[in-house]
Tab-separated table of C-alpha atoms in Angstrom:
chain	number	residue	atom	x	y	z
A	1	UNK	CA	137.421	252.625	-5.952
A	2	UNK	CA	138.209	249.219	-7.500
A	3	UNK	CA	135.973	246.708	-9.430
A	4	UNK	CA	135.973	243.265	-7.963
A	5	UNK	CA	134.410	241.109	-11.974
A	6	UNK	CA	132.489	238.535	-10.413
A	7	UNK	CA	133.513	235.315	-10.866
A	8	UNK	CA	133.256	233.328	-14.279
A	9	UNK	CA	131.743	229.713	-14.879
A	10	UNK	CA	134.560	227.677	-15.436
A	11	UNK	CA	135.710	230.078	-12.143
A	12	UNK	CA	132.686	228.237	-10.510
A	13	UNK	CA	133.419	224.739	-11.488
A	14	UNK	CA	136.549	224.716	-10.533
A	15	UNK	CA	135.885	225.680	-7.332
A	16	UNK	CA	133.045	223.382	-6.777
A	17	UNK	CA	135.512	220.557	-7.897
A	18	UNK	CA	138.543	221.464	-5.686
A	19	UNK	CA	135.889	221.622	-3.045
A	20	UNK	CA	134.787	218.013	-3.658
A	21	UNK	CA	138.190	216.815	-3.657
A	22	UNK	CA	140.055	215.590	-0.591
A	23	UNK	CA	141.646	217.894	0.856
A	24	UNK	CA	146.127	217.034	0.636
A	25	UNK	CA	146.728	217.118	4.547
A	26	UNK	CA	150.321	216.869	5.445
A	27	UNK	CA	150.425	213.142	7.215
A	28	UNK	CA	151.769	212.918	10.911
A	29	UNK	CA	153.880	209.800	11.470
A	30	UNK	CA	154.683	209.064	15.366
A	31	UNK	CA	157.748	206.268	16.232
A	32	UNK	CA	157.796	203.914	19.417
A	33	UNK	CA	161.384	204.185	21.128
A	34	UNK	CA	163.723	203.184	19.247
A	35	UNK	CA	166.514	201.687	21.370
A	36	UNK	CA	168.988	201.509	18.525
A	37	UNK	CA	170.875	198.724	16.052
A	38	UNK	CA	172.678	196.472	19.165
A	39	UNK	CA	168.728	196.822	20.412
A	40	UNK	CA	167.162	194.602	18.142
A	41	UNK	CA	169.825	193.103	17.031
A	42	UNK	CA	169.946	191.390	21.154
A	43	UNK	CA	166.086	190.949	21.257
A	44	UNK	CA	166.688	188.231	17.217
A	45	UNK	CA	169.186	186.361	19.650
A	46	UNK	CA	167.244	185.902	22.705
A	47	UNK	CA	164.248	184.565	20.073
A	48	UNK	CA	166.325	182.595	18.258
A	49	UNK	CA	167.564	180.632	21.539
A	50	UNK	CA	164.118	180.656	23.173
A	51	UNK	CA	162.969	179.195	20.218
A	52	UNK	CA	166.116	176.477	19.703
A	53	UNK	CA	165.508	175.998	23.430
A	54	UNK	CA	161.667	175.443	23.226
A	55	UNK	CA	162.542	172.489	19.922
A	56	UNK	CA	164.487	171.099	22.653
A	57	UNK	CA	162.465	169.934	25.268
A	58	UNK	CA	159.658	169.288	22.416
A	59	UNK	CA	162.273	167.092	21.190
A	60	UNK	CA	163.027	165.277	24.685
A	61	UNK	CA	159.502	165.342	25.545
A	62	UNK	CA	158.893	163.134	21.997
A	63	UNK	CA	161.914	161.131	23.160
A	64	UNK	CA	160.888	160.117	27.063
A	65	UNK	CA	157.240	159.181	25.300
A	66	UNK	CA	158.778	156.784	23.265
A	67	UNK	CA	160.442	155.109	25.783
A	68	UNK	CA	158.372	154.370	27.730
A	69	UNK	CA	156.298	153.449	25.606
A	70	UNK	CA	158.895	150.987	24.422
A	71	UNK	CA	158.927	149.329	28.093
A	72	UNK	CA	155.703	149.500	28.137
A	73	UNK	CA	155.107	147.172	25.651
A	74	UNK	CA	158.188	145.115	24.524
A	75	UNK	CA	155.847	141.991	26.009
A	76	UNK	CA	153.662	142.646	23.642
A	77	UNK	CA	154.662	143.386	19.848
A	78	UNK	CA	151.581	144.178	18.584
A	79	UNK	CA	150.069	146.862	21.298
A	80	UNK	CA	149.360	149.979	19.957
A	81	UNK	CA	153.161	151.936	21.536
A	82	UNK	CA	152.010	155.383	21.110
A	83	UNK	CA	148.050	154.264	23.118
A	84	UNK	CA	148.876	152.403	26.149
A	85	UNK	CA	151.841	155.494	26.786
A	86	UNK	CA	151.905	156.581	30.747
A	87	UNK	CA	151.074	159.565	30.815
A	88	UNK	CA	152.203	161.411	34.141
A	89	UNK	CA	150.506	164.414	36.217
A	90	UNK	CA	150.632	166.153	39.601
A	91	UNK	CA	149.497	168.857	41.775
A	92	UNK	CA	151.695	171.227	40.211
A	93	UNK	CA	151.064	170.962	36.936
A	94	UNK	CA	148.024	172.766	36.934
A	95	UNK	CA	149.338	175.837	38.007
A	96	UNK	CA	151.232	175.647	34.581
A	97	UNK	CA	148.133	174.794	32.501
A	98	UNK	CA	147.489	176.690	29.378
A	99	UNK	CA	144.196	177.274	29.473
A	100	UNK	CA	142.856	176.542	25.091
A	101	UNK	CA	139.129	177.310	25.433
A	102	UNK	CA	136.184	174.953	26.467
A	103	UNK	CA	134.402	173.112	24.950
A	104	UNK	CA	130.598	172.214	24.722
A	105	UNK	CA	129.430	174.943	27.647
A	106	UNK	CA	130.756	171.495	29.984
A	107	UNK	CA	134.162	171.140	29.841
A	108	UNK	CA	137.347	172.550	29.913
A	109	UNK	CA	140.526	172.555	27.494
A	110	UNK	CA	143.575	172.755	28.851
A	111	UNK	CA	147.321	172.285	28.014
A	112	UNK	CA	149.974	170.830	30.663
A	113	UNK	CA	153.580	172.097	30.334
A	114	UNK	CA	154.786	168.158	29.181
A	115	UNK	CA	153.380	169.380	26.372
A	116	UNK	CA	149.414	167.230	26.271
A	117	UNK	CA	146.305	167.984	26.408
A	118	UNK	CA	143.714	167.372	28.725
A	119	UNK	CA	139.281	167.253	29.156
A	120	UNK	CA	138.713	168.660	32.536
A	121	UNK	CA	134.999	169.203	33.805
A	122	UNK	CA	134.283	171.595	34.982
A	123	UNK	CA	131.071	170.975	37.296
A	124	UNK	CA	133.576	168.059	39.463
A	125	UNK	CA	136.552	170.168	38.664
A	126	UNK	CA	134.711	172.860	41.017
A	127	UNK	CA	132.492	170.420	42.499
A	128	UNK	CA	135.214	168.774	44.914
A	129	UNK	CA	137.155	172.277	44.866
A	130	UNK	CA	134.255	172.876	47.466
A	131	UNK	CA	133.690	169.442	49.060
A	132	UNK	CA	137.024	169.710	50.882
A	133	UNK	CA	136.327	173.307	51.791
A	134	UNK	CA	133.375	172.358	53.273
A	135	UNK	CA	134.958	169.003	54.969
A	136	UNK	CA	137.594	171.445	55.913
A	137	UNK	CA	136.153	174.774	56.770
A	138	UNK	CA	132.525	173.922	57.860
A	139	UNK	CA	131.926	174.324	61.722
A	140	UNK	CA	128.778	172.103	63.017
A	141	UNK	CA	126.546	173.671	64.692
A	142	UNK	CA	126.164	171.809	67.943
A	143	UNK	CA	122.350	171.477	69.825
A	144	UNK	CA	122.028	171.229	74.186
A	145	UNK	CA	120.615	168.951	75.353
A	146	UNK	CA	117.918	169.544	77.790
A	147	UNK	CA	119.561	166.607	80.866
A	148	UNK	CA	122.151	164.166	79.871
A	149	UNK	CA	121.927	161.617	77.717
A	150	UNK	CA	123.193	157.947	78.886
A	151	UNK	CA	126.182	155.640	76.220
A	152	UNK	CA	126.193	152.410	76.563
A	153	UNK	CA	129.572	151.781	74.650
A	154	UNK	CA	131.894	149.006	75.011
A	155	UNK	CA	135.429	149.577	76.878
A	156	UNK	CA	137.593	150.600	73.125
A	157	UNK	CA	134.534	152.496	71.946
A	158	UNK	CA	134.663	154.222	75.437
A	159	UNK	CA	138.864	154.749	75.253
A	160	UNK	CA	138.244	156.459	71.599
A	161	UNK	CA	136.196	159.254	72.956
A	162	UNK	CA	138.691	159.970	75.567
A	163	UNK	CA	142.255	160.249	73.760
A	164	UNK	CA	140.185	161.385	70.206
A	165	UNK	CA	137.903	163.664	72.078
A	166	UNK	CA	138.968	167.145	69.643
A	167	UNK	CA	137.996	165.645	67.434
A	168	UNK	CA	134.344	164.985	68.626
A	169	UNK	CA	134.534	167.988	69.243
A	170	UNK	CA	135.162	169.523	65.955
A	171	UNK	CA	132.292	167.008	64.652
A	172	UNK	CA	130.024	168.828	67.203
A	173	UNK	CA	129.339	166.761	70.415
A	174	UNK	CA	130.151	166.691	74.583
A	175	UNK	CA	130.766	164.564	76.358
A	176	UNK	CA	130.675	164.085	80.834
A	177	UNK	CA	132.649	162.086	81.754
A	178	UNK	CA	131.721	160.194	85.151
A	179	UNK	CA	134.762	158.792	86.270
A	180	UNK	CA	132.536	156.554	89.610
A	181	UNK	CA	130.617	154.715	86.356
A	182	UNK	CA	131.052	151.278	85.747
A	183	UNK	CA	133.006	150.698	81.933
A	184	UNK	CA	131.197	151.147	79.380
A	185	UNK	CA	128.592	154.114	80.806
A	186	UNK	CA	131.027	156.405	81.827
A	187	UNK	CA	129.727	158.356	79.066
A	188	UNK	CA	126.828	161.112	78.206
A	189	UNK	CA	126.470	163.046	75.875
A	190	UNK	CA	125.284	166.999	76.358
A	191	UNK	CA	125.282	168.236	73.324
A	192	UNK	CA	124.536	166.377	69.970
A	193	UNK	CA	125.843	168.161	66.402
A	194	UNK	CA	123.196	169.643	64.031
A	195	UNK	CA	123.098	170.811	60.866
A	196	UNK	CA	120.442	173.747	60.612
A	197	UNK	CA	116.007	174.206	60.521
A	198	UNK	CA	115.586	174.379	57.097
A	199	UNK	CA	114.018	176.730	55.867
A	200	UNK	CA	118.210	178.189	53.794
A	201	UNK	CA	116.881	175.817	51.581
A	202	UNK	CA	119.554	173.229	52.182
A	203	UNK	CA	117.967	169.643	53.535
A	204	UNK	CA	118.270	169.106	57.780
A	205	UNK	CA	119.959	165.981	58.351
A	206	UNK	CA	118.631	165.095	61.777
A	207	UNK	CA	121.925	163.310	63.920
A	208	UNK	CA	121.765	161.176	66.795
A	209	UNK	CA	123.877	159.097	69.632
A	210	UNK	CA	124.458	156.134	67.062
A	211	UNK	CA	127.202	159.217	65.074
A	212	UNK	CA	129.238	157.861	67.552
A	213	UNK	CA	129.499	154.859	67.425
A	214	UNK	CA	130.075	155.376	63.123
A	215	UNK	CA	133.267	158.306	64.288
A	216	UNK	CA	134.588	155.420	66.622
A	217	UNK	CA	133.994	153.087	63.808
A	218	UNK	CA	135.942	155.196	61.366
A	219	UNK	CA	138.574	155.827	63.925
A	220	UNK	CA	139.186	151.890	64.526
A	221	UNK	CA	137.532	151.210	67.583
A	222	UNK	CA	135.272	148.291	67.816
A	223	UNK	CA	131.940	146.913	69.240
A	224	UNK	CA	128.174	146.865	68.937
A	225	UNK	CA	128.019	150.761	69.207
A	226	UNK	CA	130.231	150.965	66.340
A	227	UNK	CA	129.205	148.287	64.443
A	228	UNK	CA	125.331	150.093	64.466
A	229	UNK	CA	126.791	153.695	64.060
A	230	UNK	CA	129.106	152.537	61.454
A	231	UNK	CA	126.033	151.104	59.064
A	232	UNK	CA	123.765	153.562	59.837
A	233	UNK	CA	125.892	156.114	58.883
A	234	UNK	CA	127.542	155.110	55.167
A	235	UNK	CA	124.668	154.089	53.610
A	236	UNK	CA	123.116	156.170	49.536
A	237	UNK	CA	121.235	159.253	50.573
A	238	UNK	CA	122.061	162.768	51.923
A	239	UNK	CA	122.489	162.126	55.257
A	240	UNK	CA	124.054	158.971	54.760
A	241	UNK	CA	121.034	157.199	55.951
A	242	UNK	CA	119.817	154.179	52.889
A	243	UNK	CA	121.535	150.194	53.050
A	244	UNK	CA	123.585	150.402	50.281
A	245	UNK	CA	127.009	152.411	50.616
A	246	UNK	CA	127.573	156.191	49.523
A	247	UNK	CA	129.941	156.726	47.483
A	248	UNK	CA	130.977	159.872	48.677
A	249	UNK	CA	130.891	158.483	52.117
A	250	UNK	CA	132.720	155.409	51.493
A	251	UNK	CA	135.694	156.806	49.209
A	252	UNK	CA	136.521	159.855	51.417
A	253	UNK	CA	136.543	156.923	54.634
A	254	UNK	CA	139.176	155.164	52.271
A	255	UNK	CA	140.774	158.719	52.586
A	256	UNK	CA	140.389	159.192	55.991
A	257	UNK	CA	139.744	156.238	57.857
A	258	UNK	CA	143.248	155.415	57.376
A	259	UNK	CA	145.304	154.346	60.644
A	260	UNK	CA	148.162	157.504	59.165
A	261	UNK	CA	145.381	160.023	58.399
A	262	UNK	CA	143.879	159.271	62.141
A	263	UNK	CA	147.274	160.142	63.659
A	264	UNK	CA	147.635	163.398	62.120
A	265	UNK	CA	144.601	164.364	63.775
A	266	UNK	CA	144.694	163.078	66.533
A	267	UNK	CA	148.023	164.932	66.886
A	268	UNK	CA	146.089	167.965	66.919
A	269	UNK	CA	146.932	168.783	62.614
A	270	UNK	CA	144.568	169.863	61.189
A	271	UNK	CA	143.682	170.041	57.447
A	272	UNK	CA	141.206	169.046	55.322
A	273	UNK	CA	140.333	165.181	55.891
A	274	UNK	CA	139.685	165.778	59.160
A	275	UNK	CA	137.763	162.914	60.139
A	276	UNK	CA	133.849	164.183	59.574
A	277	UNK	CA	130.985	162.113	60.137
A	278	UNK	CA	129.508	159.761	57.854
A	279	UNK	CA	126.536	162.190	57.634
A	280	UNK	CA	128.197	164.469	57.446
A	281	UNK	CA	130.834	163.961	54.534
A	282	UNK	CA	127.589	163.064	52.389
A	283	UNK	CA	125.556	165.803	53.166
A	284	UNK	CA	128.657	167.915	52.388
A	285	UNK	CA	128.383	166.061	48.660
A	286	UNK	CA	125.497	167.367	48.673
A	287	UNK	CA	125.829	171.062	49.307
A	288	UNK	CA	128.889	171.351	47.289
A	289	UNK	CA	126.993	169.224	44.210
A	290	UNK	CA	124.543	171.676	44.462
A	291	UNK	CA	126.322	174.933	44.662
A	292	UNK	CA	129.085	174.389	42.208
A	293	UNK	CA	130.050	175.263	38.205
A	294	UNK	CA	127.383	173.009	36.067
A	295	UNK	CA	127.369	171.533	33.102
A	296	UNK	CA	125.514	174.006	30.589
A	297	UNK	CA	127.137	177.295	32.668
A	298	UNK	CA	129.719	179.696	29.662
A	299	UNK	CA	132.776	180.940	32.023
A	300	UNK	CA	134.628	183.335	29.790
A	301	UNK	CA	138.572	182.443	30.293
A	302	UNK	CA	139.320	183.778	33.506
A	303	UNK	CA	136.871	181.674	35.602
A	304	UNK	CA	138.104	179.007	33.361
A	305	UNK	CA	141.631	179.721	34.068
A	306	UNK	CA	140.412	179.341	38.400
A	307	UNK	CA	138.687	175.799	37.977
A	308	UNK	CA	141.814	174.580	37.111
A	309	UNK	CA	144.116	176.539	39.184
A	310	UNK	CA	142.148	175.669	42.582
A	311	UNK	CA	142.790	171.742	41.524
A	312	UNK	CA	146.755	172.954	42.376
A	313	UNK	CA	145.157	173.115	46.307
A	314	UNK	CA	142.992	169.843	46.834
A	315	UNK	CA	144.237	167.420	48.446
A	316	UNK	CA	142.338	164.529	46.192
A	317	UNK	CA	142.083	166.352	42.968
A	318	UNK	CA	141.555	163.898	40.232
A	319	UNK	CA	137.755	161.829	40.972
A	320	UNK	CA	134.576	163.951	42.141
A	321	UNK	CA	132.384	163.581	45.680
A	322	UNK	CA	130.793	160.619	43.710
A	323	UNK	CA	133.611	159.651	41.720
A	324	UNK	CA	133.083	161.294	39.137
A	325	UNK	CA	136.390	161.722	36.828
A	326	UNK	CA	137.529	165.717	37.017
A	327	UNK	CA	139.664	165.311	33.751
A	328	UNK	CA	141.297	162.862	30.659
A	329	UNK	CA	144.279	162.476	29.254
A	330	UNK	CA	142.942	163.014	25.225
A	331	UNK	CA	146.712	163.636	22.838
A	332	UNK	CA	150.090	164.531	22.753
A	333	UNK	CA	150.875	167.100	21.675
A	334	UNK	CA	154.928	167.600	21.509
A	335	UNK	CA	155.278	165.738	18.226
A	336	UNK	CA	152.595	168.727	16.326
A	337	UNK	CA	154.594	171.293	17.772
A	338	UNK	CA	157.695	170.401	17.449
A	339	UNK	CA	156.953	170.806	13.768
A	340	UNK	CA	155.195	174.439	14.380
A	341	UNK	CA	158.274	175.906	15.439
A	342	UNK	CA	160.562	173.609	13.287
A	343	UNK	CA	158.198	175.652	10.460
A	344	UNK	CA	158.896	178.858	12.270
A	345	UNK	CA	162.198	178.507	12.309
A	346	UNK	CA	163.363	177.774	9.027
A	347	UNK	CA	160.936	180.755	8.463
A	348	UNK	CA	162.835	182.788	11.150
A	349	UNK	CA	166.496	181.468	9.655
A	350	UNK	CA	165.573	182.555	6.245
A	351	UNK	CA	165.813	185.889	4.487
A	352	UNK	CA	164.959	189.040	6.800
A	353	UNK	CA	164.997	191.328	3.761
A	354	UNK	CA	164.519	191.658	0.931
A	355	UNK	CA	164.957	194.044	-2.743
A	356	UNK	CA	162.528	195.360	-4.634
A	357	UNK	CA	163.563	196.886	-7.704
A	358	UNK	CA	162.105	200.310	-8.435
A	359	UNK	CA	161.763	200.156	-12.117
């Protein structure tokens, strides 16, 4: 038999200290894939080339800004050239804008490819997109009449309706034509536009035979009916009623009532500028305003990108339907970015390997 002596007090104290110390375990190091020194050198060279191209682009942008400023202010030496320089922005720039962030829960800061800083009104940007979408996609329902409603139109208005029946039908009108009747009395209404009963929370808009004249006026017809309808449909109310012009209706009429636009629609060319009734335009503007992103709504980075990118699809993205600007230029960032890139280039061009003494 073998006797086992109990551990001494010193051995027990040493054992407790050993247990209290952290165990020494070997640390396992896992390296990522290393493709070789040649690949590292290639990546380094590519980054240097990218920096050089970026600096060249920034320098050329600054030169263009200064040249434009000199040309604009050549006749006024005391003017602030940098302040008055013209900044160009196209719809294609919205696709390449870099989002910086949201400001004050109402505005989006973004940088375009020309290194200009812009502040965009999130409500106005979303509103103009929704407005043009409603103008393009909304199908106005028809309310059939119990009996045809005779119309008294001028010869110009009568010809306008007959030549643009597709436009009138898109706006909810239906006609019956009787060639045996006298001129000015050959057309009768069989259906009127209908905007709903109002049960869905949207204010219903009433349409009548005077709206035929309003649409004729937008298409260039002359006559008493078109003059009365034009005045009746271009008001301040949400349905286009009132004594003074509705901003949304006036702006839309100026954009879509031109001869080129009318020619496009008369040929059946579809688009966001379908010729619409003044009352319908005012109704779409009101609904687009209430259904858009509001000031005070917090937006994620993805939502901010969506708001800016959608402006590329808008035909006239510079103002909301009521005339509120969608964006404003803050300043050019080219000079600041060039300074940053030159500092980065100086850092990269410096020594990349440091040797420390082992003493």
